[in-house]
CSV table of C-alpha atoms (C1' of nucleotides) in Angstrom, one decimal:
chain,number,residue,atom,x,y,z
A,1,MET,CA,46.2,133.5,121.6
A,2,THR,CA,48.5,131.3,123.5
A,3,SER,CA,46.2,129.5,125.8
A,4,ASP,CA,46.0,130.3,129.4
A,5,THR,CA,45.7,126.5,130.1
A,6,ARG,CA,48.9,125.8,128.3
A,7,ALA,CA,50.8,128.5,130.1
A,8,LYS,CA,49.7,127.2,133.5
A,9,MET,CA,50.7,123.7,132.5
A,10,VAL,CA,54.3,124.9,131.5
A,11,ALA,CA,54.7,126.9,134.6
A,12,GLY,CA,53.4,124.1,136.7
A,13,ALA,CA,55.7,121.6,135.1
A,14,ALA,CA,58.7,124.0,135.7
A,15,ASP,CA,57.7,124.3,139.4
A,16,LEU,CA,57.3,120.4,139.7
A,17,MET,CA,60.5,119.8,137.9
A,18,SER,CA,62.4,122.1,140.2
A,19,ARG,CA,60.9,120.1,143.2
A,20,ARG,CA,60.8,116.5,142.2
A,21,GLY,CA,63.1,116.3,139.1
A,22,VAL,CA,62.1,115.6,135.5
A,23,ASN,CA,61.3,111.9,135.9
A,24,ALA,CA,59.4,112.2,139.0
A,25,THR,CA,57.2,114.9,137.3
A,26,SER,CA,54.2,113.1,135.7
A,27,MET,CA,51.9,114.8,133.2
A,28,ARG,CA,49.0,113.7,135.4
A,29,GLU,CA,50.5,115.4,138.5
A,30,VAL,CA,51.0,118.5,136.5
A,31,VAL,CA,47.3,118.8,135.7
A,32,ARG,CA,46.4,117.9,139.3
A,33,HIS,CA,48.9,120.5,140.6
A,34,THR,CA,47.7,123.2,138.2
A,35,GLY,CA,44.0,122.4,138.2
A,36,THR,CA,44.2,122.1,134.4
A,37,PRO,CA,42.3,119.5,132.3
A,38,ARG,CA,43.9,116.3,131.6
A,39,GLY,CA,42.3,116.0,128.2
A,40,SER,CA,44.1,119.1,127.0
A,41,ILE,CA,47.5,117.7,127.3
A,42,GLY,CA,47.4,116.0,123.9
A,43,HIS,CA,46.0,119.2,122.5
A,44,HIS,CA,48.6,121.6,123.7
A,45,PHE,CA,51.5,119.1,123.6
A,46,PRO,CA,51.1,116.8,120.6
A,47,ARG,CA,54.6,115.6,121.2
A,48,GLY,CA,53.7,114.6,124.6
A,49,LYS,CA,55.8,114.9,127.8
A,50,GLN,CA,59.0,115.6,125.9
A,51,GLN,CA,57.5,118.7,124.6
A,52,LEU,CA,56.1,119.7,127.9
A,53,ILE,CA,59.5,119.5,129.5
A,54,GLU,CA,61.3,121.5,126.6
A,55,ASP,CA,58.7,124.2,127.1
A,56,ALA,CA,59.1,124.3,130.8
A,57,LEU,CA,62.9,124.4,130.4
A,58,VAL,CA,63.0,127.5,128.1
A,59,PHE,CA,60.2,129.1,130.2
A,60,ALA,CA,62.4,128.8,133.4
A,61,GLY,CA,65.3,130.1,131.5
A,62,LYS,CA,63.5,133.3,130.4
A,63,GLN,CA,62.1,133.9,133.9
A,64,VAL,CA,65.6,134.2,135.1
A,65,SER,CA,67.3,135.9,132.2
A,66,GLY,CA,64.6,138.6,131.7
A,67,PRO,CA,65.0,140.3,135.1
A,68,LEU,CA,68.7,139.6,135.2
A,69,GLU,CA,69.5,141.2,131.9
A,70,HIS,CA,67.5,144.2,132.9
A,71,LEU,CA,69.2,144.5,136.2
A,72,VAL,CA,72.6,144.0,134.9
A,73,GLN,CA,72.3,146.7,132.2
A,74,SER,CA,71.1,149.2,134.6
A,75,ARG,CA,73.2,148.5,137.5
A,76,GLY,CA,76.1,146.5,136.6
A,77,ALA,CA,77.8,143.2,137.1
A,78,ILE,CA,78.1,143.0,140.8
A,79,ALA,CA,74.5,144.1,141.3
A,80,GLY,CA,73.5,141.5,138.8
A,81,LEU,CA,75.4,138.8,140.8
A,82,ARG,CA,73.7,139.9,143.9
A,83,ALA,CA,70.3,139.8,142.2
A,84,PHE,CA,70.9,136.3,140.7
A,85,ILE,CA,71.7,135.0,144.0
A,86,ALA,CA,68.9,136.8,145.8
A,87,LEU,CA,66.5,135.4,143.3
A,88,TRP,CA,67.5,131.8,144.1
A,89,ARG,CA,67.4,132.4,147.7
A,90,GLN,CA,63.9,133.6,147.5
A,91,THR,CA,62.9,130.4,145.5
A,92,LEU,CA,64.6,128.4,148.2
A,93,GLU,CA,63.1,130.1,151.2
A,94,LYS,CA,59.6,130.6,149.9
A,95,SER,CA,59.4,126.8,149.1
A,96,LYS,CA,61.0,125.9,152.5
A,97,PHE,CA,64.1,124.5,150.4
A,98,GLN,CA,61.9,122.2,148.4
A,99,ALA,CA,62.2,123.9,145.0
A,100,GLY,CA,65.5,124.3,143.2
A,101,CYS,CA,66.4,124.8,139.6
A,102,PRO,CA,64.6,122.9,136.9
A,103,VAL,CA,67.4,123.5,134.4
A,104,LEU,CA,69.9,121.9,136.8
A,105,ALA,CA,67.5,119.0,137.1
A,106,VAL,CA,67.5,118.4,133.4
A,107,ALA,CA,71.3,118.7,133.4
A,108,VAL,CA,71.8,116.0,136.3
A,109,GLU,CA,69.2,113.6,135.3
A,110,GLN,CA,68.4,111.5,132.2
A,111,TYR,CA,64.9,111.7,130.9
A,112,VAL,CA,63.7,108.2,130.3
A,113,ASN,CA,60.3,107.5,128.9
A,114,ASP,CA,59.2,104.0,129.0
A,115,ALA,CA,56.3,104.4,126.8
A,116,THR,CA,58.1,105.5,123.6
A,117,GLU,CA,61.2,103.4,124.2
A,118,LYS,CA,59.8,99.9,123.8
A,119,ASP,CA,63.0,98.8,122.2
A,120,GLY,CA,65.8,98.6,124.6
A,121,ALA,CA,67.7,101.7,123.5
A,122,PRO,CA,66.8,104.9,125.3
A,123,ASP,CA,65.9,107.7,122.8
A,124,GLU,CA,69.3,109.3,122.5
A,125,ALA,CA,68.2,112.2,120.4
A,126,ALA,CA,65.5,113.3,122.6
A,127,GLN,CA,67.8,113.3,125.6
A,128,ARG,CA,70.5,115.2,123.5
A,129,HIS,CA,67.9,118.0,122.6
A,130,LEU,CA,66.9,118.5,126.2
A,131,LEU,CA,70.6,118.7,127.2
A,132,ASP,CA,71.0,121.3,124.3
A,133,LEU,CA,68.1,123.4,125.6
A,134,ALA,CA,69.6,123.4,129.2
A,135,ASP,CA,73.0,124.2,127.8
A,136,GLY,CA,71.4,127.0,126.0
A,137,VAL,CA,69.8,128.3,129.1
A,138,PHE,CA,73.1,128.1,131.1
A,139,ALA,CA,74.9,129.9,128.1
A,140,ASP,CA,72.3,132.5,128.0
A,141,TRP,CA,72.8,133.4,131.7
A,142,GLN,CA,76.5,133.1,131.3
A,143,ARG,CA,76.4,135.6,128.3
A,144,ILE,CA,74.7,138.2,130.4
A,145,MET,CA,77.3,138.1,133.1
A,146,PHE,CA,79.9,138.0,130.5
A,147,THR,CA,78.6,141.1,128.7
A,148,ALA,CA,78.5,143.1,131.9
A,149,LEU,CA,82.0,142.2,132.9
A,150,ARG,CA,83.3,143.1,129.4
A,151,ARG,CA,81.5,146.4,129.5
A,152,GLU,CA,83.2,147.1,132.8
A,153,GLY,CA,86.6,146.6,131.5
A,154,VAL,CA,87.4,142.7,132.2
A,155,ALA,CA,89.4,140.9,129.3
A,156,PRO,CA,87.4,138.6,127.2
A,157,ALA,CA,88.8,135.3,128.3
A,158,ARG,CA,88.7,136.2,132.0
A,159,ALA,CA,85.2,137.5,131.7
A,160,ARG,CA,84.3,134.2,130.2
A,161,ARG,CA,85.8,132.2,133.0
A,162,LEU,CA,84.3,134.4,135.7
A,163,ALA,CA,81.0,134.1,134.1
A,164,ALA,CA,81.1,130.4,134.2
A,165,LEU,CA,82.3,130.4,137.8
A,166,VAL,CA,79.3,132.6,138.8
A,167,ILE,CA,76.7,130.5,137.1
A,168,ALA,CA,78.2,127.2,138.1
A,169,SER,CA,78.8,128.0,141.7
A,170,THR,CA,75.3,129.5,142.1
A,171,GLU,CA,73.7,126.3,140.7
A,172,GLY,CA,75.8,124.1,142.8
A,173,THR,CA,75.0,126.0,145.9
A,174,VAL,CA,71.2,126.0,145.2
A,175,ALA,CA,71.5,122.2,145.3
A,176,MET,CA,73.7,122.3,148.4
A,177,CYS,CA,71.2,124.6,150.3
A,178,ARG,CA,68.4,122.1,149.3
A,179,ALA,CA,70.4,119.2,151.0
A,180,ALA,CA,71.2,121.4,154.0
A,181,ARG,CA,67.7,123.0,154.2
A,182,SER,CA,69.6,126.3,154.9
A,183,ALA,CA,70.5,129.3,152.9
A,184,GLN,CA,74.0,129.5,154.6
A,185,PRO,CA,76.0,128.2,151.7
A,186,LEU,CA,74.3,130.8,149.5
A,187,ASP,CA,75.5,133.5,151.7
A,188,ASP,CA,79.1,132.2,152.0
A,189,VAL,CA,79.4,131.8,148.3
A,190,ARG,CA,77.8,135.1,147.5
A,191,GLN,CA,80.3,136.7,149.8
A,192,GLU,CA,83.4,135.2,148.0
A,193,LEU,CA,81.9,135.7,144.6
A,194,GLU,CA,81.6,139.4,145.3
A,195,LEU,CA,85.1,139.5,146.4
A,196,VAL,CA,86.3,137.8,143.2
A,197,LEU,CA,84.3,140.1,140.9
A,198,SER,CA,85.3,143.3,142.5
A,199,SER,CA,88.9,142.4,142.6
A,200,ALA,CA,88.6,141.4,139.0
A,201,LEU,CA,87.3,144.7,137.8
A,202,PRO,CA,89.8,147.4,136.9
A,203,LYS,CA,90.2,149.9,139.7
B,1,MET,CA,81.8,89.2,155.0
B,2,THR,CA,80.2,91.8,153.2
B,3,SER,CA,79.1,90.1,150.2
B,4,ASP,CA,80.6,90.7,146.9
B,5,THR,CA,77.2,90.7,145.4
B,6,ARG,CA,75.9,93.4,147.7
B,7,ALA,CA,79.1,95.5,147.0
B,8,LYS,CA,78.5,95.3,143.3
B,9,MET,CA,74.9,96.2,143.7
B,10,VAL,CA,75.7,99.4,145.7
B,11,ALA,CA,78.5,100.5,143.1
B,12,GLY,CA,76.2,99.8,140.2
B,13,ALA,CA,73.4,101.8,141.9
B,14,ALA,CA,75.8,104.6,142.5
B,15,ASP,CA,76.8,104.6,138.9
B,16,LEU,CA,73.3,104.5,137.4
B,17,MET,CA,72.2,107.2,139.9
B,18,SER,CA,75.0,109.4,138.6
B,19,ARG,CA,73.9,108.9,134.9
B,20,ARG,CA,70.1,108.6,135.2
B,21,GLY,CA,69.2,110.3,138.5
B,22,VAL,CA,67.5,108.7,141.6
B,23,ASN,CA,64.2,108.0,140.3
B,24,ALA,CA,65.1,106.7,136.9
B,25,THR,CA,67.3,104.1,138.5
B,26,SER,CA,65.3,101.0,139.1
B,27,MET,CA,66.4,98.1,141.1
B,28,ARG,CA,65.7,95.8,138.1
B,29,GLU,CA,68.0,97.7,136.1
B,30,VAL,CA,70.7,97.7,138.8
B,31,VAL,CA,70.7,94.0,138.7
B,32,ARG,CA,70.7,93.9,134.9
B,33,HIS,CA,73.6,96.4,134.9
B,34,THR,CA,75.6,94.7,137.3
B,35,GLY,CA,74.8,90.9,136.5
B,36,THR,CA,73.7,90.4,140.0
B,37,PRO,CA,70.7,88.2,141.0
B,38,ARG,CA,67.4,89.9,141.4
B,39,GLY,CA,66.4,87.7,144.1
B,40,SER,CA,69.2,88.9,146.3
B,41,ILE,CA,67.9,92.4,146.6
B,42,GLY,CA,65.4,91.7,149.4
B,43,HIS,CA,68.1,89.7,151.2
B,44,HIS,CA,70.9,92.4,151.2
B,45,PHE,CA,68.5,95.3,151.4
B,46,PRO,CA,65.4,94.3,153.5
B,47,ARG,CA,64.4,98.1,153.6
B,48,GLY,CA,64.2,98.1,149.8
B,49,LYS,CA,65.2,100.8,147.4
B,50,GLN,CA,65.5,103.4,149.9
B,51,GLN,CA,68.3,101.4,151.6
B,52,LEU,CA,70.1,100.8,148.3
B,53,ILE,CA,70.1,104.5,147.6
B,54,GLU,CA,71.4,105.4,151.1
B,55,ASP,CA,74.1,102.9,150.7
B,56,ALA,CA,75.1,104.0,147.2
B,57,LEU,CA,75.2,107.6,148.6
B,58,VAL,CA,77.6,107.1,151.3
B,59,PHE,CA,79.7,104.8,149.1
B,60,ALA,CA,80.0,107.5,146.5
B,61,GLY,CA,80.9,110.0,149.2
B,62,LYS,CA,83.7,107.8,150.5
B,63,GLN,CA,85.0,107.0,147.2
B,64,VAL,CA,85.8,110.7,146.8
B,65,SER,CA,86.7,111.8,150.3
B,66,GLY,CA,89.2,108.9,150.7
B,67,PRO,CA,91.7,109.9,148.0
B,68,LEU,CA,90.9,113.5,148.6
B,69,GLU,CA,91.8,113.5,152.2
B,70,HIS,CA,94.9,111.7,151.6
B,71,LEU,CA,96.1,114.0,148.9
B,72,VAL,CA,95.2,117.2,150.7
B,73,GLN,CA,97.2,116.0,153.7
B,74,SER,CA,100.4,115.2,151.9
B,75,ARG,CA,100.4,118.0,149.2
B,76,GLY,CA,98.2,120.8,150.5
B,77,ALA,CA,94.9,122.7,149.7
B,78,ILE,CA,95.7,123.8,146.0
B,79,ALA,CA,96.7,120.2,145.1
B,80,GLY,CA,93.6,118.9,146.7
B,81,LEU,CA,91.5,121.3,144.5
B,82,ARG,CA,93.2,120.3,141.5
B,83,ALA,CA,92.8,116.6,142.4
B,84,PHE,CA,89.2,117.1,143.2
B,85,ILE,CA,88.4,118.7,139.9
B,86,ALA,CA,90.7,116.2,137.9
B,87,LEU,CA,88.6,113.4,139.5
B,88,TRP,CA,85.3,114.8,138.2
B,89,ARG,CA,86.9,115.4,134.8
B,90,GLN,CA,87.9,111.9,134.5
B,91,THR,CA,84.4,110.6,135.5
B,92,LEU,CA,82.9,112.9,132.9
B,93,GLU,CA,85.2,112.0,130.1
B,94,LYS,CA,85.4,108.3,130.6
B,95,SER,CA,81.6,108.3,130.4
B,96,LYS,CA,81.5,110.6,127.5
B,97,PHE,CA,79.8,113.1,129.8
B,98,GLN,CA,77.0,110.7,130.7
B,99,ALA,CA,78.0,110.2,134.4
B,100,GLY,CA,77.9,112.9,136.9
B,101,CYS,CA,77.7,113.1,140.7
B,102,PRO,CA,75.2,110.8,142.5
B,103,VAL,CA,75.2,113.0,145.5
B,104,LEU,CA,74.2,116.0,143.4
B,105,ALA,CA,71.4,113.9,142.0
B,106,VAL,CA,70.0,113.2,145.4
B,107,ALA,CA,70.3,116.8,146.3
B,108,VAL,CA,68.4,117.9,143.1
B,109,GLU,CA,65.6,115.3,142.8
B,110,GLN,CA,63.0,114.1,145.2
B,111,TYR,CA,62.8,110.3,145.7
B,112,VAL,CA,59.3,109.1,145.3
B,113,ASN,CA,58.2,105.6,145.7
B,114,ASP,CA,54.6,105.0,144.6
B,115,ALA,CA,54.6,101.5,146.0
B,116,THR,CA,55.0,102.5,149.7
B,117,GLU,CA,53.1,105.8,149.5
B,118,LYS,CA,49.7,104.5,148.6
B,119,ASP,CA,48.3,107.3,150.7
B,120,GLY,CA,48.6,110.6,148.9
B,121,ALA,CA,51.5,112.0,151.2
B,122,PRO,CA,55.1,111.2,150.0
B,123,ASP,CA,57.2,109.8,152.7
B,124,GLU,CA,58.7,113.0,154.1
B,125,ALA,CA,60.9,111.2,156.6
B,126,ALA,CA,62.6,109.0,154.0
B,127,GLN,CA,63.2,112.0,151.8
B,128,ARG,CA,64.6,113.9,154.7
B,129,HIS,CA,67.0,111.2,155.5
B,130,LEU,CA,68.3,111.1,152.1
B,131,LEU,CA,68.9,114.7,152.2
B,132,ASP,CA,70.7,114.4,155.5
B,133,LEU,CA,73.0,112.0,154.0
B,134,ALA,CA,73.7,114.0,151.0
B,135,ASP,CA,74.2,117.1,153.2
B,136,GLY,CA,76.6,114.8,155.2
B,137,VAL,CA,78.8,113.9,152.1
B,138,PHE,CA,79.0,117.6,151.0
B,139,ALA,CA,79.9,118.6,154.6
B,140,ASP,CA,82.6,115.8,154.7
B,141,TRP,CA,84.1,117.1,151.4
B,142,GLN,CA,83.9,120.7,152.7
B,143,ARG,CA,85.6,119.8,156.0
B,144,ILE,CA,88.6,118.2,154.2
B,145,MET,CA,89.1,121.5,152.2
B,146,PHE,CA,88.5,123.6,155.3
B,147,THR,CA,91.0,121.7,157.3
B,148,ALA,CA,93.7,122.2,154.6
B,149,LEU,CA,93.1,125.9,154.3
B,150,ARG,CA,93.1,126.4,158.1
B,151,ARG,CA,96.4,124.5,158.3
B,152,GLU,CA,97.9,126.8,155.7
B,153,GLY,CA,96.9,129.9,157.6
B,154,VAL,CA,93.4,131.0,156.4
B,155,ALA,CA,91.1,132.5,159.0
B,156,PRO,CA,88.3,130.0,160.1
B,157,ALA,CA,85.3,132.0,158.7
B,158,ARG,CA,87.2,132.6,155.4
B,159,ALA,CA,88.2,128.9,155.1
B,160,ARG,CA,84.6,127.9,155.7
B,161,ARG,CA,83.3,130.0,152.9
B,162,LEU,CA,86.2,129.1,150.5
B,163,ALA,CA,85.5,125.4,151.1
B,164,ALA,CA,81.9,126.0,150.3
B,165,LEU,CA,82.7,127.8,147.2
B,166,VAL,CA,85.0,125.1,146.0
B,167,ILE,CA,82.5,122.2,146.6
B,168,ALA,CA,79.6,124.1,145.2
B,169,SER,CA,81.1,125.4,142.0
B,170,THR,CA,82.7,122.1,141.2
B,171,GLU,CA,79.4,120.3,141.6
B,172,GLY,CA,77.6,122.9,139.6
B,173,THR,CA,80.2,122.7,136.9
B,174,VAL,CA,79.9,119.0,136.7
B,175,ALA,CA,76.3,119.4,135.8
B,176,MET,CA,77.1,122.2,133.3
B,177,CYS,CA,79.7,120.0,131.6
B,178,ARG,CA,77.2,117.3,131.2
B,179,ALA,CA,74.7,119.7,129.5
B,180,ALA,CA,77.4,121.1,127.2
B,181,ARG,CA,79.0,117.8,126.7
B,182,SER,CA,82.4,119.5,127.1
B,183,ALA,CA,84.9,119.8,130.0
B,184,GLN,CA,85.6,123.5,129.1
B,185,PRO,CA,83.7,124.8,132.0
B,186,LEU,CA,85.7,122.6,134.4
B,187,ASP,CA,88.9,124.1,133.1
B,188,ASP,CA,87.5,127.7,133.4
B,189,VAL,CA,86.4,127.2,136.9
B,190,ARG,CA,89.5,125.5,137.9
B,191,GLN,CA,91.5,128.3,136.8
B,192,GLU,CA,89.6,130.9,138.6
B,193,LEU,CA,89.4,128.8,141.8
B,194,GLU,CA,93.1,128.3,141.9
B,195,LEU,CA,93.5,132.1,141.7
B,196,VAL,CA,91.1,132.5,144.6
B,197,LEU,CA,92.7,130.0,146.7
B,198,SER,CA,96.3,131.1,146.0
B,199,SER,CA,95.5,134.7,146.7
B,200,ALA,CA,93.6,133.8,149.9
B,201,LEU,CA,96.7,132.0,151.3
B,202,PRO,CA,99.1,134.2,153.4
B,203,LYS,CA,102.2,134.9,151.4
C,1,DA,C1',19.4,127.1,112.7
C,2,DG,C1',23.4,124.5,111.6
C,3,DC,C1',27.9,123.4,111.4
C,4,DT,C1',32.8,123.7,112.5
C,5,DG,C1',36.9,123.6,115.0
C,6,DG,C1',39.1,124.5,119.4
C,7,DC,C1',39.0,122.5,123.7
C,8,DT,C1',37.8,119.1,127.5
C,9,DA,C1',36.4,114.6,129.8
C,10,DT,C1',37.1,109.9,130.5
C,11,DG,C1',38.5,105.3,129.7
C,12,DT,C1',41.6,101.8,127.8
C,13,DC,C1',46.2,99.9,126.8
C,14,DA,C1',50.7,98.0,127.3
C,15,DA,C1',54.5,98.4,130.0
C,16,DG,C1',57.4,99.2,134.1
C,17,DC,C1',57.8,99.9,138.9
C,18,DG,C1',58.8,98.1,144.2
C,19,DT,C1',57.4,94.7,147.0
C,20,DC,C1',56.4,90.4,148.7
C,21,DA,C1',56.0,85.1,148.9
C,22,DT,C1',57.5,80.7,147.6
C,23,DA,C1',60.6,77.6,146.2
C,24,DG,C1',65.1,76.0,145.0
C,25,DT,C1',70.5,76.0,145.5
C,26,DC,C1',74.7,76.1,147.7
C,27,DT,C1',78.1,75.6,151.4
C,28,DA,C1',80.0,75.4,156.1
C,29,DG,C1',79.9,72.8,160.4
C,30,DC,C1',78.9,68.7,162.7
D,1,DG,C1',75.8,62.5,155.3
D,2,DC,C1',73.1,65.8,156.8
D,3,DT,C1',71.0,69.7,158.2
D,4,DA,C1',70.8,75.0,159.0
D,5,DG,C1',71.1,79.1,157.2
D,6,DA,C1',72.7,82.2,153.7
D,7,DC,C1',71.8,83.1,149.1
D,8,DT,C1',69.3,82.9,144.6
D,9,DA,C1',65.4,82.3,141.2
D,10,DT,C1',60.9,83.4,139.7
D,11,DG,C1',56.4,84.8,139.5
D,12,DA,C1',52.4,87.5,141.3
D,13,DC,C1',50.1,91.8,142.9
D,14,DG,C1',48.7,96.4,143.0
D,15,DC,C1',50.0,100.5,141.3
D,16,DT,C1',51.4,104.5,138.2
D,17,DT,C1',53.0,106.0,133.9
D,18,DG,C1',52.6,108.1,128.9
D,19,DA,C1',49.9,107.5,124.8
D,20,DC,C1',45.9,107.1,122.5
D,21,DA,C1',41.0,106.9,121.2
D,22,DT,C1',36.2,108.2,121.6
D,23,DA,C1',32.9,111.2,122.9
D,24,DG,C1',31.1,115.6,124.5
D,25,DC,C1',31.0,120.6,125.0
D,26,DC,C1',30.6,125.4,123.5
D,27,DA,C1',31.9,129.5,121.3
D,28,DG,C1',31.8,132.0,116.7
D,29,DC,C1',30.6,132.1,111.9
D,30,DT,C1',27.4,131.5,108.0
DNA sequence: AGCTGGCTATGTCAAGCGTCATAGTCTAGC
DNA sequence: GCTAGACTATGACGCTTGACATAGCCAGCT
């Protein structure tokens, strides 16, 4: 049903975005990188690059939230934190610190498409929509952490703040690891976050 | 001595990088944005865009580390944390959540220059150098925080981890605020970080 | 057999990019 | 006054990009 080619393009776009960023990821490179046919782009993504990025974004979001949600529900908040961080560590190390988080890339860059913006003004609505999607992914991850903390007895406001801290610091650390080409920051941050969470849980 | 035009270009490049990212920041736009002459680019930056980015990067680093170092030395680690976060909050709000951190942009993207890379391989050395500079900036900020914590009695290893947590989570939060177009995450994270630091300081 | 519709192949288009080269302007020092 | 050198203006070159158009392929159905 949903074409295999299409899925490969979305996954390839997510990967390239996590390495190069949004603007440095061209559709031509996506098809080169995935061995998919260039002619199919217009077919599978009639709205063009914007649509491909959108799909790659929610794809990347689900790829994390799926396992995370499952693990958090079966083994609790701290195990979820460990898994979340381990997952990023794996992404970093497997790619020799070249790949990062595509969602972060969208949140940090501004997608500009010269082709569709002949008039001077950049398409504000398109950019807003991408940010909305990125925000949605972050919110989703945060919600998973939030729910786990609530279930383990943390007060609502505190749980919200802690969830924000976990997601934000992990994302930031991934970028720092990329810059340092080392996983050391991830270890440091994980250690401190575990301390914070375990001391926030009621004894 | 150092030309005024040159300084404006560097500052403008840093600003644009913080809004659009590295690859979406073109030299032509830098000169448009700063009202500086296009012809001067080659004069002030003989190594081209790469050099402009490098300069913008260390410029942005110093712009933060200067005030931060001063404040931390006179009023301590927690005041430094507050100032660090307040500074980013200001950047976000003044730009209506359009500007972020140029250093983070370099850490998240991969700078590709089609003009100099006619051969298939992207210039790996250039990219490595940019990452080194970004890593240096992060390390510098971290060092300031680390020193303050040490001075206030925190053990070395712990101080290193806490400094990493502070920098990483702040950077990540800035990106999240941009996605959400809200400063709420910054507030949440600041609150939790203050708790962490104050409970880590010896009573 | 014939058609039809999902998919693929390939080329063109306008626009932007970074770089380079050439020529012009301004100013400080003699 | 003049000249040297720092700076600025402008255009060309070769390239890539996203979008679009045209044409071809190849199942599955009638």
